[in-house]
DNA sequence: ACGGTAACCTTGTATAGCAAGACTTGCAAT
DNA sequence: ATTGCAAGTCTTGCTATACAAGGTTACCGT
């Protein structure tokens, strides 16, 4: 029951950069991102993703492009911007450092 | 400028269990915890810690004990409870799994 | 025409960390 | 004594994020 709560809080602030990491491998559209993140258990529902994408667009981290259907309904593809790439690099530094501290604490005194 | 913001969000949901990890090595009082966490860059100020300790007490994760001064002003020592120990174990599982996913994403496709 | 489904988006809510500072207590100079 | 300083605890107001639940639009097969 509380495993969910733990996950939820852990995801805060990580999700944004996981999206950037995925986009750094190439453009993706909303549901495609949602599926990739769900498979990795990094989101619990699309309700987290779309508001996040909107924020990221406002902050200039991603650039949306509308692709009107070759088949199926139109999709909105997102590409990472230069600014987004920089932010991803910064995050990687911060994450690596923090994760090392947490790992050390969890392992306890040698 | 935004490195702070990244850290802030990353800490959410981690801090609580870092406190438990520290307490699993023995009782500690407020400022002692604050110093340990600050040294590891896991908090930015005591303003995060005291409300957290209060929440953790309400949730039965820690048990406070008032120690009236042997020397210096009285301190409130916190000990981890059995429930706290269980929660720490659960967190460790969740954290390990999530951290692995994030690391994999940051390293990108092999 | 009609149901299904892919894709996208919105609303409301709970929660966690933070900055800044208030308050209390003991100790040390003067 | 009195003043000042530092250790220790706690409070207030704020912002931001993930989530559940549901709603909307467009395409497709039958």
Tab-separated table of C-alpha atoms (C1' of nucleotides) in Angstrom:
chain	number	residue	atom	x	y	z
A	1	UNK	CA	0.000	0.000	0.000
A	2	UNK	CA	2.730	2.479	0.787
A	3	UNK	CA	5.044	1.231	-1.885
A	4	UNK	CA	3.057	3.412	-4.257
A	5	UNK	CA	3.587	6.448	-2.108
A	6	UNK	CA	7.317	5.835	-1.998
A	7	UNK	CA	7.500	5.545	-5.771
A	8	UNK	CA	5.385	8.628	-6.306
A	9	UNK	CA	7.683	10.791	-4.274
A	10	UNK	CA	10.816	9.326	-5.745
A	11	UNK	CA	9.654	10.190	-9.217
A	12	UNK	CA	9.358	13.876	-8.441
A	13	UNK	CA	11.986	15.742	-10.315
A	14	UNK	CA	13.307	12.633	-12.033
A	15	UNK	CA	10.597	12.277	-14.599
A	16	UNK	CA	11.340	15.497	-16.437
A	17	UNK	CA	14.876	14.395	-17.186
A	18	UNK	CA	13.924	10.873	-18.092
A	19	UNK	CA	11.811	12.428	-20.817
A	20	UNK	CA	14.797	14.457	-21.967
A	21	UNK	CA	16.971	11.355	-21.963
A	22	UNK	CA	14.433	9.507	-24.095
A	23	UNK	CA	14.149	12.430	-26.502
A	24	UNK	CA	17.912	12.695	-26.818
A	25	UNK	CA	17.674	9.414	-28.704
A	26	UNK	CA	15.236	10.896	-31.192
A	27	UNK	CA	11.802	12.476	-31.514
A	28	UNK	CA	8.847	10.791	-29.864
A	29	UNK	CA	5.159	11.549	-29.478
A	30	UNK	CA	3.127	11.656	-26.295
A	31	UNK	CA	1.765	8.162	-25.955
A	32	UNK	CA	5.038	6.719	-27.147
A	33	UNK	CA	6.794	8.461	-24.277
A	34	UNK	CA	4.064	7.389	-21.891
A	35	UNK	CA	4.470	3.764	-22.878
A	36	UNK	CA	8.256	3.871	-22.551
A	37	UNK	CA	8.001	5.489	-19.117
A	38	UNK	CA	5.281	3.132	-17.938
A	39	UNK	CA	7.348	0.124	-18.989
A	40	UNK	CA	10.166	1.417	-16.793
A	41	UNK	CA	7.705	2.178	-13.988
A	42	UNK	CA	8.662	5.828	-14.083
A	43	UNK	CA	5.078	7.085	-14.320
A	44	UNK	CA	1.808	5.736	-12.988
A	45	UNK	CA	-0.452	7.329	-15.594
A	46	UNK	CA	-0.524	9.722	-18.527
A	47	UNK	CA	-1.870	12.310	-16.123
A	48	UNK	CA	1.721	13.020	-15.153
A	49	UNK	CA	3.102	13.260	-18.636
A	50	UNK	CA	1.002	15.744	-20.533
A	51	UNK	CA	1.157	18.534	-17.978
A	52	UNK	CA	4.882	17.877	-17.761
A	53	UNK	CA	5.334	18.162	-21.521
A	54	UNK	CA	3.452	21.463	-21.496
A	55	UNK	CA	5.740	22.810	-18.775
A	56	UNK	CA	8.815	21.628	-20.601
A	57	UNK	CA	7.681	23.351	-23.744
A	58	UNK	CA	7.128	26.614	-21.862
A	59	UNK	CA	10.630	26.306	-20.475
A	60	UNK	CA	12.145	25.713	-23.871
A	61	UNK	CA	13.366	22.209	-23.112
A	62	UNK	CA	11.413	20.540	-25.889
A	63	UNK	CA	9.997	21.638	-29.220
A	64	UNK	CA	6.703	20.130	-30.388
A	65	UNK	CA	5.902	19.431	-34.007
A	66	UNK	CA	2.501	18.484	-35.268
A	67	UNK	CA	2.418	15.561	-37.630
A	68	UNK	CA	-0.873	15.215	-39.409
A	69	UNK	CA	-1.791	11.646	-39.992
A	70	UNK	CA	-0.197	9.378	-42.482
A	71	UNK	CA	-2.564	6.977	-40.735
A	72	UNK	CA	-4.328	7.299	-37.410
A	73	UNK	CA	-5.037	10.557	-35.678
A	74	UNK	CA	-2.465	13.368	-35.725
A	75	UNK	CA	0.389	13.127	-33.293
A	76	UNK	CA	2.467	15.744	-31.576
A	77	UNK	CA	6.135	14.847	-31.808
A	78	UNK	CA	8.569	16.345	-29.348
A	79	UNK	CA	12.239	17.035	-29.985
A	80	UNK	CA	14.827	18.009	-27.402
A	81	UNK	CA	16.241	21.526	-27.764
A	82	UNK	CA	19.771	22.698	-27.196
A	83	UNK	CA	18.718	24.088	-23.844
A	84	UNK	CA	17.198	20.750	-23.005
A	85	UNK	CA	20.432	18.996	-23.806
A	86	UNK	CA	22.311	21.294	-21.456
A	87	UNK	CA	19.809	20.725	-18.705
A	88	UNK	CA	20.082	16.988	-19.144
A	89	UNK	CA	23.839	17.221	-18.681
A	90	UNK	CA	23.402	19.266	-15.501
A	91	UNK	CA	20.850	16.819	-14.172
A	92	UNK	CA	23.153	13.896	-14.839
A	93	UNK	CA	25.825	15.483	-12.660
A	94	UNK	CA	23.418	16.230	-9.822
A	95	UNK	CA	21.739	12.840	-10.005
A	96	UNK	CA	24.989	10.889	-9.995
A	97	UNK	CA	26.160	12.730	-6.923
A	98	UNK	CA	22.906	12.392	-5.012
A	99	UNK	CA	22.411	8.752	-5.905
A	100	UNK	CA	25.901	7.961	-4.639
A	101	UNK	CA	25.108	9.599	-1.292
A	102	UNK	CA	21.854	7.696	-0.931
A	103	UNK	CA	23.459	4.391	-1.881
A	104	UNK	CA	26.168	4.953	0.681
A	105	UNK	CA	23.609	5.660	3.395
A	106	UNK	CA	21.546	2.615	2.564
A	107	UNK	CA	24.538	0.331	2.658
A	108	UNK	CA	25.241	1.671	6.099
A	109	UNK	CA	28.580	1.845	7.845
A	110	UNK	CA	31.055	-0.468	6.222
B	1	UNK	CA	20.668	28.835	-10.987
B	2	UNK	CA	18.583	25.778	-11.747
B	3	UNK	CA	20.947	23.292	-10.199
B	4	UNK	CA	19.271	24.133	-6.914
B	5	UNK	CA	15.866	23.411	-8.314
B	6	UNK	CA	17.006	20.078	-9.646
B	7	UNK	CA	18.402	19.078	-6.265
B	8	UNK	CA	15.302	20.235	-4.444
B	9	UNK	CA	13.042	18.030	-6.479
B	10	UNK	CA	15.352	15.068	-6.362
B	11	UNK	CA	15.351	15.140	-2.598
B	12	UNK	CA	11.621	14.718	-2.370
B	13	UNK	CA	10.811	11.366	-0.927
B	14	UNK	CA	14.452	10.471	-0.424
B	15	UNK	CA	15.089	12.525	2.666
B	16	UNK	CA	12.667	10.650	4.880
B	17	UNK	CA	14.470	7.384	4.318
B	18	UNK	CA	17.910	8.869	4.624
B	19	UNK	CA	16.879	9.883	8.114
B	20	UNK	CA	15.751	6.325	8.796
B	21	UNK	CA	19.039	4.978	7.468
B	22	UNK	CA	20.983	7.286	9.755
B	23	UNK	CA	18.854	6.343	12.743
B	24	UNK	CA	19.276	2.652	12.018
B	25	UNK	CA	22.868	3.176	13.081
B	26	UNK	CA	21.790	4.568	16.444
B	27	UNK	CA	19.835	7.386	18.089
B	28	UNK	CA	20.504	10.934	17.011
B	29	UNK	CA	19.089	14.354	17.856
B	30	UNK	CA	17.791	17.000	15.499
B	31	UNK	CA	20.809	19.129	14.756
B	32	UNK	CA	23.021	16.085	14.616
B	33	UNK	CA	20.819	14.705	11.847
B	34	UNK	CA	20.737	18.099	10.162
B	35	UNK	CA	24.513	18.293	10.126
B	36	UNK	CA	24.899	14.780	8.765
B	37	UNK	CA	22.367	15.463	6.024
B	38	UNK	CA	23.825	18.850	5.163
B	39	UNK	CA	27.296	17.334	4.842
B	40	UNK	CA	25.877	14.903	2.296
B	41	UNK	CA	23.993	17.727	0.574
B	42	UNK	CA	20.707	15.974	1.244
B	43	UNK	CA	19.024	19.011	2.786
B	44	UNK	CA	19.403	22.729	2.187
B	45	UNK	CA	18.284	23.875	5.627
B	46	UNK	CA	16.822	22.704	8.915
B	47	UNK	CA	13.485	23.953	7.691
B	48	UNK	CA	13.091	20.642	5.906
B	49	UNK	CA	14.088	18.453	8.785
B	50	UNK	CA	11.927	19.415	11.718
B	51	UNK	CA	8.596	19.231	9.935
B	52	UNK	CA	9.755	15.909	8.517
B	53	UNK	CA	10.605	14.535	11.949
B	54	UNK	CA	7.180	15.564	13.199
B	55	UNK	CA	5.508	13.733	10.317
B	56	UNK	CA	7.625	10.676	10.869
B	57	UNK	CA	6.699	10.621	14.516
B	58	UNK	CA	3.001	10.836	13.666
B	59	UNK	CA	3.454	7.922	11.300
B	60	UNK	CA	5.195	5.835	13.912
B	61	UNK	CA	8.502	5.655	12.059
B	62	UNK	CA	10.544	7.217	14.824
B	63	UNK	CA	10.215	7.549	18.577
B	64	UNK	CA	11.457	10.711	20.261
B	65	UNK	CA	13.010	10.803	23.705
B	66	UNK	CA	13.762	13.944	25.633
B	67	UNK	CA	17.176	14.086	27.163
B	68	UNK	CA	17.578	16.871	29.676
B	69	UNK	CA	21.057	18.247	29.579
B	70	UNK	CA	24.089	16.401	30.774
B	71	UNK	CA	25.650	19.565	29.390
B	72	UNK	CA	24.221	22.094	27.000
B	73	UNK	CA	20.540	22.588	26.384
B	74	UNK	CA	18.122	19.649	26.315
B	75	UNK	CA	17.972	17.596	23.144
B	76	UNK	CA	15.323	15.455	21.570
B	77	UNK	CA	16.782	12.133	20.522
B	78	UNK	CA	15.042	10.053	17.896
B	79	UNK	CA	15.158	6.283	17.602
B	80	UNK	CA	13.935	4.221	14.672
B	81	UNK	CA	10.919	1.998	15.390
B	82	UNK	CA	10.210	-1.475	14.140
B	83	UNK	CA	7.781	-0.018	11.622
B	84	UNK	CA	10.474	2.392	10.535
B	85	UNK	CA	12.860	-0.464	9.942
B	86	UNK	CA	10.326	-2.222	7.755
B	87	UNK	CA	9.683	0.933	5.760
B	88	UNK	CA	13.386	1.416	5.242
B	89	UNK	CA	13.630	-2.063	3.785
B	90	UNK	CA	10.735	-1.378	1.430
B	91	UNK	CA	12.268	1.903	0.362
B	92	UNK	CA	15.590	0.241	-0.352
B	93	UNK	CA	13.892	-2.126	-2.768
B	94	UNK	CA	11.998	0.628	-4.558
B	95	UNK	CA	14.982	2.944	-4.684
B	96	UNK	CA	17.329	0.336	-6.081
B	97	UNK	CA	14.910	-0.483	-8.838
B	98	UNK	CA	14.159	3.116	-9.782
B	99	UNK	CA	17.775	4.208	-9.631
B	100	UNK	CA	18.706	1.398	-11.992
B	101	UNK	CA	16.091	2.551	-14.498
B	102	UNK	CA	17.272	6.139	-14.346
B	103	UNK	CA	20.910	5.166	-14.680
B	104	UNK	CA	20.071	3.054	-17.709
B	105	UNK	CA	18.235	5.940	-19.345
B	106	UNK	CA	21.036	8.401	-18.696
B	107	UNK	CA	23.647	6.111	-20.157
B	108	UNK	CA	21.506	5.937	-23.248
B	109	UNK	CA	21.346	3.117	-25.770
B	110	UNK	CA	24.436	0.985	-25.512
C	1	DA	C1'	-24.061	4.985	-38.894
C	2	DC	C1'	-21.582	3.257	-34.859
C	3	DG	C1'	-18.557	1.363	-31.457
C	4	DG	C1'	-13.761	0.985	-30.425
C	5	DT	C1'	-9.552	2.813	-29.657
C	6	DA	C1'	-5.446	5.781	-30.282
C	7	DA	C1'	-3.965	10.060	-28.872
C	8	DC	C1'	-4.235	14.165	-26.380
C	9	DC	C1'	-5.545	17.208	-22.679
C	10	DT	C1'	-7.856	19.204	-18.202
C	11	DT	C1'	-9.314	19.601	-13.305
C	12	DG	C1'	-8.647	19.091	-8.574
C	13	DT	C1'	-5.872	17.318	-4.764
C	14	DA	C1'	-2.195	16.073	-1.640
C	15	DT	C1'	2.343	16.495	-0.343
C	16	DA	C1'	7.267	17.702	0.329
C	17	DG	C1'	11.152	20.690	0.620
C	18	DC	C1'	12.573	25.447	1.394
C	19	DA	C1'	13.762	30.196	3.154
C	20	DA	C1'	13.379	32.989	6.854
C	21	DG	C1'	12.983	33.681	11.173
C	22	DA	C1'	11.007	33.202	16.073
C	23	DC	C1'	11.642	31.233	20.487
C	24	DT	C1'	14.112	28.938	24.245
C	25	DT	C1'	17.915	27.503	26.913
C	26	DG	C1'	22.572	27.235	28.649
C	27	DC	C1'	27.292	29.183	28.877
C	28	DA	C1'	30.919	32.502	28.949
C	29	DA	C1'	32.749	37.128	29.309
C	30	DT	C1'	32.676	41.392	31.398
D	1	DA	C1'	24.206	40.404	37.548
D	2	DT	C1'	23.965	41.383	32.814
D	3	DT	C1'	24.921	41.072	28.332
D	4	DG	C1'	25.840	38.495	24.381
D	5	DC	C1'	26.379	34.367	21.808
D	6	DA	C1'	25.498	29.946	20.199
D	7	DA	C1'	23.004	25.475	20.249
D	8	DG	C1'	18.766	23.508	19.586
D	9	DT	C1'	13.933	23.240	18.355
D	10	DC	C1'	10.016	24.681	15.893
D	11	DT	C1'	6.642	27.661	12.827
D	12	DT	C1'	4.780	30.152	8.775
D	13	DG	C1'	3.930	30.844	4.094
D	14	DC	C1'	5.212	29.348	-0.436
D	15	DT	C1'	5.953	26.735	-4.648
D	16	DA	C1'	6.070	22.883	-7.376
D	17	DT	C1'	5.126	18.085	-8.850
D	18	DA	C1'	2.856	13.642	-9.587
D	19	DC	C1'	-1.549	11.552	-9.667
D	20	DA	C1'	-6.399	9.834	-10.469
D	21	DA	C1'	-10.238	10.417	-13.068
D	22	DG	C1'	-12.391	11.819	-16.634
D	23	DG	C1'	-13.262	14.226	-20.947
D	24	DT	C1'	-12.321	15.255	-26.007
D	25	DT	C1'	-11.033	14.568	-30.772
D	26	DA	C1'	-10.120	11.869	-34.763
D	27	DC	C1'	-9.578	7.690	-37.344
D	28	DC	C1'	-10.942	2.913	-38.537
D	29	DG	C1'	-13.484	-1.442	-39.433
D	30	DT	C1'	-17.873	-3.416	-40.025
